[in-house]
Short mmCIF file of C-alpha atoms in Angstrom, two decimals:
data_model
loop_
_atom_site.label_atom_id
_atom_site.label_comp_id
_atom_site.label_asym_id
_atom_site.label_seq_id
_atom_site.Cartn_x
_atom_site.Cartn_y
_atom_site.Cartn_z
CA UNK C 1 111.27 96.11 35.76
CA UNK C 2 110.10 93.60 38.22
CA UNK C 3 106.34 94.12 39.51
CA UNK C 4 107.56 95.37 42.94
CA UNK C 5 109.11 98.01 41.30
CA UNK C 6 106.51 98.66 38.31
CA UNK C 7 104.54 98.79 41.99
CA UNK C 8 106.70 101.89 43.26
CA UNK C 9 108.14 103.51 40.39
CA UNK C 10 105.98 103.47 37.59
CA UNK C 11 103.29 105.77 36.70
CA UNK C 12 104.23 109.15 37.86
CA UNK C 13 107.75 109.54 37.49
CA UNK C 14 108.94 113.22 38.73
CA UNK C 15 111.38 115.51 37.06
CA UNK C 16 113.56 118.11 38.69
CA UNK C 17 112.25 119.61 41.72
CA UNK C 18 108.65 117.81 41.21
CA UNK C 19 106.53 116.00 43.84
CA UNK C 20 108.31 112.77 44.58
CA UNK C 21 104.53 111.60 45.62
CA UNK C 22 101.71 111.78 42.43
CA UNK C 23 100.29 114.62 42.91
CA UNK C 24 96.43 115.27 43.01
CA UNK C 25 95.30 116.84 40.11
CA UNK C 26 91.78 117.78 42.01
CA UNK C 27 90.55 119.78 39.44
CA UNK C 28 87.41 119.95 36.68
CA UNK C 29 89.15 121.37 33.80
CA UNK C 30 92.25 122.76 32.08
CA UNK C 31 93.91 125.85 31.20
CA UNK C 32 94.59 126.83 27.54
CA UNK C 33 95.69 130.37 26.00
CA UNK C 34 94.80 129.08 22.20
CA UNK C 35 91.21 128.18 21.52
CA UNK C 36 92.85 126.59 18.54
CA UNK C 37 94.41 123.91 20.44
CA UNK C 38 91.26 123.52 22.92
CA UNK C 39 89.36 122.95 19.48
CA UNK C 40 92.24 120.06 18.65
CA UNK C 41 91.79 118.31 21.86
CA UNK C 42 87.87 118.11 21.26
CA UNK C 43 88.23 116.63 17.72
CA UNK C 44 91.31 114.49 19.60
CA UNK C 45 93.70 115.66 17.29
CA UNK C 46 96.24 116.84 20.00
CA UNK C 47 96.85 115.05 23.04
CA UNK C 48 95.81 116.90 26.18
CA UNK C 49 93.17 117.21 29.67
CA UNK C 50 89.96 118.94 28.83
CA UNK C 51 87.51 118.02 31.90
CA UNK C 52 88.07 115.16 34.56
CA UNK C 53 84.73 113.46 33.60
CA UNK C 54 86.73 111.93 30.29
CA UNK C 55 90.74 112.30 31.45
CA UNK C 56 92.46 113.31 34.59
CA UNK C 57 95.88 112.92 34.90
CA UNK C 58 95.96 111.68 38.74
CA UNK C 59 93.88 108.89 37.18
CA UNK C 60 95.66 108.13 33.89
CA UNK C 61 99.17 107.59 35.70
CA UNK C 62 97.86 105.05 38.21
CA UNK C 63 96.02 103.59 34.80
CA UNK C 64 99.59 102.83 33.31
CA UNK C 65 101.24 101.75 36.02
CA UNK C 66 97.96 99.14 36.26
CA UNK C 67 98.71 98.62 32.76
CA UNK C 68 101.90 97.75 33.06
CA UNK C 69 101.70 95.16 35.27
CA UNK C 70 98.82 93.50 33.63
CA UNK C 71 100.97 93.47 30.24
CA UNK C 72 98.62 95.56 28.27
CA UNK C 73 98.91 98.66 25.28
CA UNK C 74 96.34 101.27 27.33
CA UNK C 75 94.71 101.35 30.60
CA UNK C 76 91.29 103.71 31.73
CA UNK C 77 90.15 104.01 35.27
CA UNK C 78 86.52 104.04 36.17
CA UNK C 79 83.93 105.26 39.31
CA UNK C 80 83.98 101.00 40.17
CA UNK C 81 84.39 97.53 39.48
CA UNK C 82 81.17 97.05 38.13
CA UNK C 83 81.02 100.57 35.60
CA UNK C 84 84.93 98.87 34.56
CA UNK C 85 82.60 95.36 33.83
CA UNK C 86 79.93 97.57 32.40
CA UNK C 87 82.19 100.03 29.94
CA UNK C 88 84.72 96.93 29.08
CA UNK C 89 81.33 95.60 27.49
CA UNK C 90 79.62 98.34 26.33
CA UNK C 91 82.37 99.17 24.31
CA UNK C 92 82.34 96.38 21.78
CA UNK C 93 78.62 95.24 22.16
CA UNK C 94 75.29 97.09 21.61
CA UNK C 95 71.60 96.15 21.46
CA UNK C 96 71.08 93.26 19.48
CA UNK C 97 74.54 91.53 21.11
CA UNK C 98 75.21 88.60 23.00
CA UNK C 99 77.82 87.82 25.58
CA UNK C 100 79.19 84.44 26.82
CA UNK C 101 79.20 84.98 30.91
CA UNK C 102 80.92 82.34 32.36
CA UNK C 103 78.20 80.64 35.02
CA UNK C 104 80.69 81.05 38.32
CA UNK C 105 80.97 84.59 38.77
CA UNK C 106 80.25 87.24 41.27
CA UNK C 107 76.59 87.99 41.88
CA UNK C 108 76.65 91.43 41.08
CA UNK C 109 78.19 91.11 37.66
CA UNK C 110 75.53 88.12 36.76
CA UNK C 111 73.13 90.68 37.96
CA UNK C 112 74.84 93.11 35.47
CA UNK C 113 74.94 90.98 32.46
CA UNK C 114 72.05 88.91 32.80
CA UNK C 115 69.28 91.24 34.16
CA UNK C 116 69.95 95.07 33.49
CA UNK C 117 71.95 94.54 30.20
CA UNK C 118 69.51 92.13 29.03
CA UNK C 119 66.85 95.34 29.29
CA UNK C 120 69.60 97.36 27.14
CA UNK C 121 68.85 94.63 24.61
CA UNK C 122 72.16 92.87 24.71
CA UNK C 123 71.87 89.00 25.60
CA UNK C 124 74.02 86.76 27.26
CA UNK C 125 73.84 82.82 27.74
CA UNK C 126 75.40 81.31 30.45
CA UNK C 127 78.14 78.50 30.60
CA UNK C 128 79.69 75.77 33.11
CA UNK C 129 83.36 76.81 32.96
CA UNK C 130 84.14 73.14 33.71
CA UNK C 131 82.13 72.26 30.26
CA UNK C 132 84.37 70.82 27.57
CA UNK C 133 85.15 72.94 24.83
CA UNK C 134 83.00 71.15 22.45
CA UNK C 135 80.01 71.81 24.33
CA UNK C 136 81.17 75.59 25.16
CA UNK C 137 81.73 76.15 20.99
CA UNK C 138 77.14 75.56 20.97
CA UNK C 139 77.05 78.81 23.01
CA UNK C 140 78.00 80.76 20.53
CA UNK C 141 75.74 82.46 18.36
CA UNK C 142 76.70 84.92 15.21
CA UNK C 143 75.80 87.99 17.55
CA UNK C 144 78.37 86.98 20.03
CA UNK C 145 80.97 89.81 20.91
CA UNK C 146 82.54 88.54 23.79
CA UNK C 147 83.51 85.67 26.24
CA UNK C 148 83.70 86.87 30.07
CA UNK C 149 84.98 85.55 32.96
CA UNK C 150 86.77 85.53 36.34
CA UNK C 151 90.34 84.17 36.73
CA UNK C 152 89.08 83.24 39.86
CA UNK C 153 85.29 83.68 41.03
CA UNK C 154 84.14 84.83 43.52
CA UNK C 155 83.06 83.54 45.89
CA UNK C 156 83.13 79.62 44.75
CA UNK C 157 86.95 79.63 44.00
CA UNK C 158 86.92 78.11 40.61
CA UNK C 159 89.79 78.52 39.30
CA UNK C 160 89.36 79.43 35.29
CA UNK C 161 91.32 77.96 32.37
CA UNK C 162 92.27 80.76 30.82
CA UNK C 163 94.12 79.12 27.42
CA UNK C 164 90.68 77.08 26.85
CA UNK C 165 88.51 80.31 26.86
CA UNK C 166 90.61 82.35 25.14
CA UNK C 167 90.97 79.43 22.37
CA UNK C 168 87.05 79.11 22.50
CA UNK C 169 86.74 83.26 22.11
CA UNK C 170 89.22 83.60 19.52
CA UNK C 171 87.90 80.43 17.34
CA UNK C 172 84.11 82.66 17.11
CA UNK C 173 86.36 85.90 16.38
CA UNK C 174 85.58 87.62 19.86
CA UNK C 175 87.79 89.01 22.71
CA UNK C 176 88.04 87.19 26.11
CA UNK C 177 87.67 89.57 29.07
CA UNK C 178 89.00 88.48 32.41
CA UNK C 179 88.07 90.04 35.21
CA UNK C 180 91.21 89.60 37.42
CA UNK C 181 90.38 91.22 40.75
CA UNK C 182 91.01 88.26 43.49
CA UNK C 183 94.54 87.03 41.69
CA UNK C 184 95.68 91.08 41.35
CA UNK C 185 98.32 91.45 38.50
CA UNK C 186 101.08 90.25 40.84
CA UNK C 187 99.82 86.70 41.04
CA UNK C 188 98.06 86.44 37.12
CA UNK C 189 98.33 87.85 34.29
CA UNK C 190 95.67 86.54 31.85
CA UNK C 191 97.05 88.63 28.78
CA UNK C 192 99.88 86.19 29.06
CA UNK C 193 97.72 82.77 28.44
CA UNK C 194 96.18 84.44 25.94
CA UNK C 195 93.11 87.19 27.38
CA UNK C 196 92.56 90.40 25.56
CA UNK C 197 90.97 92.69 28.14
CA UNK C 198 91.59 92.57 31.94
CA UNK C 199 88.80 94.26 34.49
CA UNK C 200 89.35 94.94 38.32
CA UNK C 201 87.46 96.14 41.36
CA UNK C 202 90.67 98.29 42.45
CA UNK C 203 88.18 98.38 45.49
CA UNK C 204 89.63 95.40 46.41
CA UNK C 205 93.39 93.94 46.50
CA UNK C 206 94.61 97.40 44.63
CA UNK C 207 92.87 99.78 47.13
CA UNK C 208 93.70 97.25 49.76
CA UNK C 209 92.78 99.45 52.30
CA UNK C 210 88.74 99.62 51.90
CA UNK C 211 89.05 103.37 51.67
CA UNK C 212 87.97 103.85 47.96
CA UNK C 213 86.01 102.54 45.23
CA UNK C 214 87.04 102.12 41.69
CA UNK C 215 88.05 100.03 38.40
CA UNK C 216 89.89 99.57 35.72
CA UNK C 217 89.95 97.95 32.57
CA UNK C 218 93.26 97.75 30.35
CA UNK C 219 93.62 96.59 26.97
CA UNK C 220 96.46 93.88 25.71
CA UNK C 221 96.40 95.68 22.19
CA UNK C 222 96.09 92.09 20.67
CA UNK C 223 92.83 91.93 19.09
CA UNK C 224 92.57 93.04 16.15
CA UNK C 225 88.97 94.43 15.76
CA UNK C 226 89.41 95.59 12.01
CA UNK C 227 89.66 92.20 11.25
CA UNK C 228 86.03 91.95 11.85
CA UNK C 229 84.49 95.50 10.70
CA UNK C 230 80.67 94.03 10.66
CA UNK C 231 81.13 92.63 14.44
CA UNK C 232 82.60 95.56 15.70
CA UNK C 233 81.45 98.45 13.42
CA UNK C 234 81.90 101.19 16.65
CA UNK C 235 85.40 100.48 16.49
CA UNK C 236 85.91 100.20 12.75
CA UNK C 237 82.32 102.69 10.97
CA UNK C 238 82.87 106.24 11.64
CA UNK C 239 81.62 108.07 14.54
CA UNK C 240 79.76 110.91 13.48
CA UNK C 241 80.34 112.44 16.72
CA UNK C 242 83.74 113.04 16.24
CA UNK C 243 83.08 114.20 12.23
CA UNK C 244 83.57 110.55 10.92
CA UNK C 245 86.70 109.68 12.81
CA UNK C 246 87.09 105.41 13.12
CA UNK C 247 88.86 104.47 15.99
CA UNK C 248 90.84 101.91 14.62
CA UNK C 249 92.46 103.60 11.84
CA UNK C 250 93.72 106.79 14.07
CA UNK C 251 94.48 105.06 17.22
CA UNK C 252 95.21 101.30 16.19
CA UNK C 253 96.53 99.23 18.93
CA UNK C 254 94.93 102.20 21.36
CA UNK C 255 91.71 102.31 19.88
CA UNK C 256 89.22 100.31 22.32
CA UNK C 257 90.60 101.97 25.21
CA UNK C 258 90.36 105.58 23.24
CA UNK C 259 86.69 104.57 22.37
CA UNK C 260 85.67 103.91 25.71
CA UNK C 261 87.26 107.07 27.17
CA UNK C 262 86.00 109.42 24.58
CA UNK C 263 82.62 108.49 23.65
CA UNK C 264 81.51 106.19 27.04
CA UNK C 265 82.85 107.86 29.72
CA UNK C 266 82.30 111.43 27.96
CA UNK C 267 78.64 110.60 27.58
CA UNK C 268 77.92 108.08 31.02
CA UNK C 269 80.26 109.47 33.42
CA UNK C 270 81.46 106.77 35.51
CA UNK C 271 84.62 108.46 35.74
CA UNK C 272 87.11 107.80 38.93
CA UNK C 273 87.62 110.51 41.48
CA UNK C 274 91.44 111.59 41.13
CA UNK C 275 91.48 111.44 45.17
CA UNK C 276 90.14 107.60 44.58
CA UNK C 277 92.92 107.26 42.21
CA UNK C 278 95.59 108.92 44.90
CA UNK C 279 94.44 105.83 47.35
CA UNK C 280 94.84 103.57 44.53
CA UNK C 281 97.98 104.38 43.95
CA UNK C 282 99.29 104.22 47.79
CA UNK C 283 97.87 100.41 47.69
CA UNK C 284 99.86 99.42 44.75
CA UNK C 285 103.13 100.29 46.00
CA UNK C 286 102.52 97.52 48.51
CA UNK C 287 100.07 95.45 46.57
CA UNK C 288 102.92 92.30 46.27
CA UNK C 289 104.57 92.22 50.07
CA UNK C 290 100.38 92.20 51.03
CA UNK C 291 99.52 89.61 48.40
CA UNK C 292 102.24 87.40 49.57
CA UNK C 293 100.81 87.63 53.45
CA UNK C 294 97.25 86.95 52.17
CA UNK C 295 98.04 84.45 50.35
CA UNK C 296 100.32 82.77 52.98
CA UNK C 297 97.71 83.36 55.99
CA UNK C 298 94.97 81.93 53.65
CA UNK C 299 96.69 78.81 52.41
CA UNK C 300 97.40 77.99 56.63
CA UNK C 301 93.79 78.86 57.69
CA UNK C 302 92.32 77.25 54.92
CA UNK C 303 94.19 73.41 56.01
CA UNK C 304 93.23 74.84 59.73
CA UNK C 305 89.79 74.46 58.41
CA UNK C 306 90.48 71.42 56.32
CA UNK C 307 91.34 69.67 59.64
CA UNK C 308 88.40 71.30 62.33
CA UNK C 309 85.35 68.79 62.91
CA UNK C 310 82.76 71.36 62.68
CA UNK C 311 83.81 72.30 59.16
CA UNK C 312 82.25 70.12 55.94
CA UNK C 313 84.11 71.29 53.25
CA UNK C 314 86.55 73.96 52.50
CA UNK C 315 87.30 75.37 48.98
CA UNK C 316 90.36 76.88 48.47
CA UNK C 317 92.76 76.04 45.61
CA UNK C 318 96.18 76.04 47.54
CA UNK C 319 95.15 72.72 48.95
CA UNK C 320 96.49 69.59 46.77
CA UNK C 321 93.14 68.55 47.19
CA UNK C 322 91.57 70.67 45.50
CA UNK C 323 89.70 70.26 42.00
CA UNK C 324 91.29 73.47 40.68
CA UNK C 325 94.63 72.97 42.36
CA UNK C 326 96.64 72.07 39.19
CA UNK C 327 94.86 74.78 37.10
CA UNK C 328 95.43 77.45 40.18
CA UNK C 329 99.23 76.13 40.23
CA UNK C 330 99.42 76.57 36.21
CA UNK C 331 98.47 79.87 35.99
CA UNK C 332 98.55 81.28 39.95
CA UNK C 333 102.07 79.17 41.51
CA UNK C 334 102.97 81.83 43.53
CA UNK C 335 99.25 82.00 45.11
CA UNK C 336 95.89 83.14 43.99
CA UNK C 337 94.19 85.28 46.49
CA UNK C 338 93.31 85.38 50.15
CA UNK C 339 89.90 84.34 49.90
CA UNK C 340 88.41 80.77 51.35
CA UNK C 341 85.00 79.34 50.74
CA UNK C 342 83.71 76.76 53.31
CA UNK C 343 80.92 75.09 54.71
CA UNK C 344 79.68 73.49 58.07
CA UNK C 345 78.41 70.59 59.19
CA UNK C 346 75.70 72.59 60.48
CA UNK C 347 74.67 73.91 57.70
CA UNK C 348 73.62 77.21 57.09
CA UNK C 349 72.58 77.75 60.72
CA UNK C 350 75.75 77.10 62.06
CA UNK C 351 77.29 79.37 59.88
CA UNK C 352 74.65 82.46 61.15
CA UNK C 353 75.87 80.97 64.76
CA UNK C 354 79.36 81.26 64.08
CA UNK C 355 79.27 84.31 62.55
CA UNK C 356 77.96 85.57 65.79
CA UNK C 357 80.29 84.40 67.78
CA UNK C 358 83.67 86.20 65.95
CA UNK C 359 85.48 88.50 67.74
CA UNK C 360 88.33 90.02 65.58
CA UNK C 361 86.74 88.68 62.30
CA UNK C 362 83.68 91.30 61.13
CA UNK C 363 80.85 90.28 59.71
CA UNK C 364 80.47 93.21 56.56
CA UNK C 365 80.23 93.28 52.67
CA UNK C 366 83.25 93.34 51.91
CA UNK C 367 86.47 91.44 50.51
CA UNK C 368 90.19 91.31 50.24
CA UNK C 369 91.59 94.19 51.75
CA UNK C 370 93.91 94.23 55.14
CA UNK C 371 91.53 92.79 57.60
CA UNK C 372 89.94 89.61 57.86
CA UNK C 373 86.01 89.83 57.19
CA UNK C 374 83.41 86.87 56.54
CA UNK C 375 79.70 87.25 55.10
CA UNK C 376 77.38 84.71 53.87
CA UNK C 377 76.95 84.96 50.03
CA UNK C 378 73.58 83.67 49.76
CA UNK C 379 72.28 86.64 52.16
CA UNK C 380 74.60 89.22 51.06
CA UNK C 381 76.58 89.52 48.11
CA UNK C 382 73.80 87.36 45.95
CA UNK C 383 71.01 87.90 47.49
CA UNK C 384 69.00 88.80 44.10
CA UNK C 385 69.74 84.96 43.01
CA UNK C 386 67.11 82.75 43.40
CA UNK C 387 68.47 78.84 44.57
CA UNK C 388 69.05 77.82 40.70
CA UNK C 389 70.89 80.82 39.59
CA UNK C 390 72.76 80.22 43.43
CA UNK C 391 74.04 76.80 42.13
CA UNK C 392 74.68 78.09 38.58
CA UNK C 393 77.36 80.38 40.36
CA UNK C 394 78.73 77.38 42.18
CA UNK C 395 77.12 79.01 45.73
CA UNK C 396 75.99 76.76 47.95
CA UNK C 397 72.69 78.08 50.50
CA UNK C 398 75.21 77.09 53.32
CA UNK C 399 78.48 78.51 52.47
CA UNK C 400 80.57 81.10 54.05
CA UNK C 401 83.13 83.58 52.23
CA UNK C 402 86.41 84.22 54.50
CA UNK C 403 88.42 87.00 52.97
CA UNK C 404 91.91 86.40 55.07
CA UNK C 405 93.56 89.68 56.19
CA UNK C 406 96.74 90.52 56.85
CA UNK C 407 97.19 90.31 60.72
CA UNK C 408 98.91 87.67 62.81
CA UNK C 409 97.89 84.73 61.64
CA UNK C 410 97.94 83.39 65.12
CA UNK C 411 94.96 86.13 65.43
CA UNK C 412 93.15 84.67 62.97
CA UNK C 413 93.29 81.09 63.77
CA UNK C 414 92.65 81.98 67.53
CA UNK C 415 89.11 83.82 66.72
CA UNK C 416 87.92 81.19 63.91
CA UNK C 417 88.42 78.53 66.66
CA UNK C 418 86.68 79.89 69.61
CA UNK C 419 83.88 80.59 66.78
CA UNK C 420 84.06 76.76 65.34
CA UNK C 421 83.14 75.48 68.91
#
């Protein structure tokens, strides 16, 4: 099927005289009438719902139908985007490992990776990107158990080349994770250039609605983690937990996403709520008509800004101008998000001034859902970066982050101008 249809009708699919809408399963726990088979579901020998905190099934249809339109073998939901970052992670790489993070990247995940992971003992060393692939390869370190980064960051735009990192990841034997939020599954899919595990924010584009909070991470299936027993040994040593069981040899293709379900989210929690996952699910089904007004509103209020006098520099790859426009048109040519970076000749006083002066446009912490919002980056969303780990993630002191909605664009244009004068 075509993604606007994965969108509608895949996931729960009803049988005679069912709920044509998923239902909510809003429930802690399950029914059995044989302790037997309750005992075969704990020592996941049976398929089968035990509590919500590890599987719900609200939750794990809206997790296929996210897996299939990302491309992948198994899909999880999670409590957000940052316990999907956190989990997809976790998973493969304990105390004593070391991550590549890709230097543009949304503050809170740096935040993530580089200061309260680095406290679990894992490591990570930071990279340009833009750096050629000789000088990426000296990142690397025999440790390593991942590469991660965002098809397209947020909030500096850049626009990643997906076949080079997952070259770079696969040459040092690790996965590349992608976390795909902005782009949503209808405009990239990074398991197709070659990415092994995709993370979102469903809080975002998914949701699209900024009524609930969630994540997911799904699995392409294509890494083959027994290849590499001594880098991955919680995938491929037995877990005494579950009386020896390794993941790999029972589940294969389903393992990493069976690891993380069974032992992570049984034993940290970060589970979705299945009402979450109910919201979810009402955003996908018109996740690609909104994507396609996002992306068309964004593309004309990004060359509105391109032409105003007040503005210094706007950053958005749909203009030809662009650096990452031939990257963005590679992997994203039917669009990449509806978010715009930009600066003023002011600086970043005229961009508190402006800010002030919107009418329609609110000023919150927030990004790509229906309505048009705006915040400055370096006082919100990265606020914990001092100025070198600011330009590290590609965020100037002075720019502003304009998450295009879905209104009239006429709206839009007529609020940003009144603000720009």
């Amino acid at each position: 099927m075509k993604k606007e249809t994965i969108c509608i009708q895949s996931g729960w699919k009803p049988k005679n005289g069912e709920p044509r809408i998923l239902p909510i399963y809003q429930s802690t726990t399950f029914k059995y009438d044989d302790p037997e088979h309750m005992g075969s579901l704990f020592a996941l020998e049976a398929g089968g719902y035990l509590y919500s905190r590890i599987q719900n099934p609200t939750n794990d249809l809206v997790a296929a139908k996210i897996c299939e339109l990302e491309g992948g073998v198994a899909a999880m939901l999670t409590s957000s985007g940052q316990a999907a970052i956190y989990y997809a992670i976790f998973n493969i790489c304990e105390a004593g490992g070391h991550v590549i993070l890709s230097g543009k990247i949304y503050g809170g995940t740096f935040n993530l990776i580089a200061i309260t992971m680095k406290k679990m003992g894992i490591e990570c060393t930071i990279v340009d990107p833009d750096a050629s692939i000789e000088e990426l390869h000296k990142a690397f370190r025999p440790n390593t158990k991942c590469v991660l980064a965002e098809s397209v960051a947020n909030p500096s735009m850049v626009v990643l080349d997906i076949e080079k990192f997952a070259k770079l990841a696969h040459d040092h034997h690790v996965p590349l994770i992608i976390d795909n939020t902005f782009p949503t599954p209808i405009n990239c899919n990074p398991i197709e250039w070659g990415a092994d595990i995709v993370v979102h924010s469903t809080t975002k584009y998914m949701d699209g609605h900024a009524m609930s909070i969630g994540g997911a991470i799904v699995d392409s299936g294509n890494f083959d983690f027994s290849l590499y027993p001594e880098k991955f040994p919680g995938l491929c040593t037995p877990d005494e937990t579950y009386h020896g069981l390794i993941y790999m040899e029972k589940f294969g293709k389903a393992a990493y996403i069976t690891k993380a379900t069974v032992q992570l989210m049984r034993d940290i929690g970060a589970c979705q709520a299945p009402q979450n996952a109910f919201y979810v699910n009402i955003g996908l089904e018109t996740l690609p008509l909104r994507m396609e007004r996002h992306c068309r509103n964004a593309q004309a209020v990004a060359e509105f800004l391109d032409g105003n006098e007040a503005v210094d520099w706007v950053n958005y790859p749909g203009l030809p101008e662009n650096k990452y426009y031939h990257l963005a048109q590679k992997y994203m040519p039917n669009g990449t998000c509806g978010v715009i970076s930009f600066g003023l000749k002011g600086g970043r006083e005229a961009a508190e001034t402006m800010m002030q002066k919107l009418k329609m446009v609110a000023v919150l912490t927030h990004v790509a859902d229906a309505r048009t919002c705006i915040l400055h980056p370096a006082s919100h969303t990265h606020r914990q970066m001092n100025d070198e780990q600011l330009n590290e993630a590609g965020v100037n002191p002075a720019m502003i982050r304009l998450s295009v909605g879905i209104e009239h664009i006429e709206d839009i244009l007529t609020d940003l101008g009144q603000a720009l004068i």
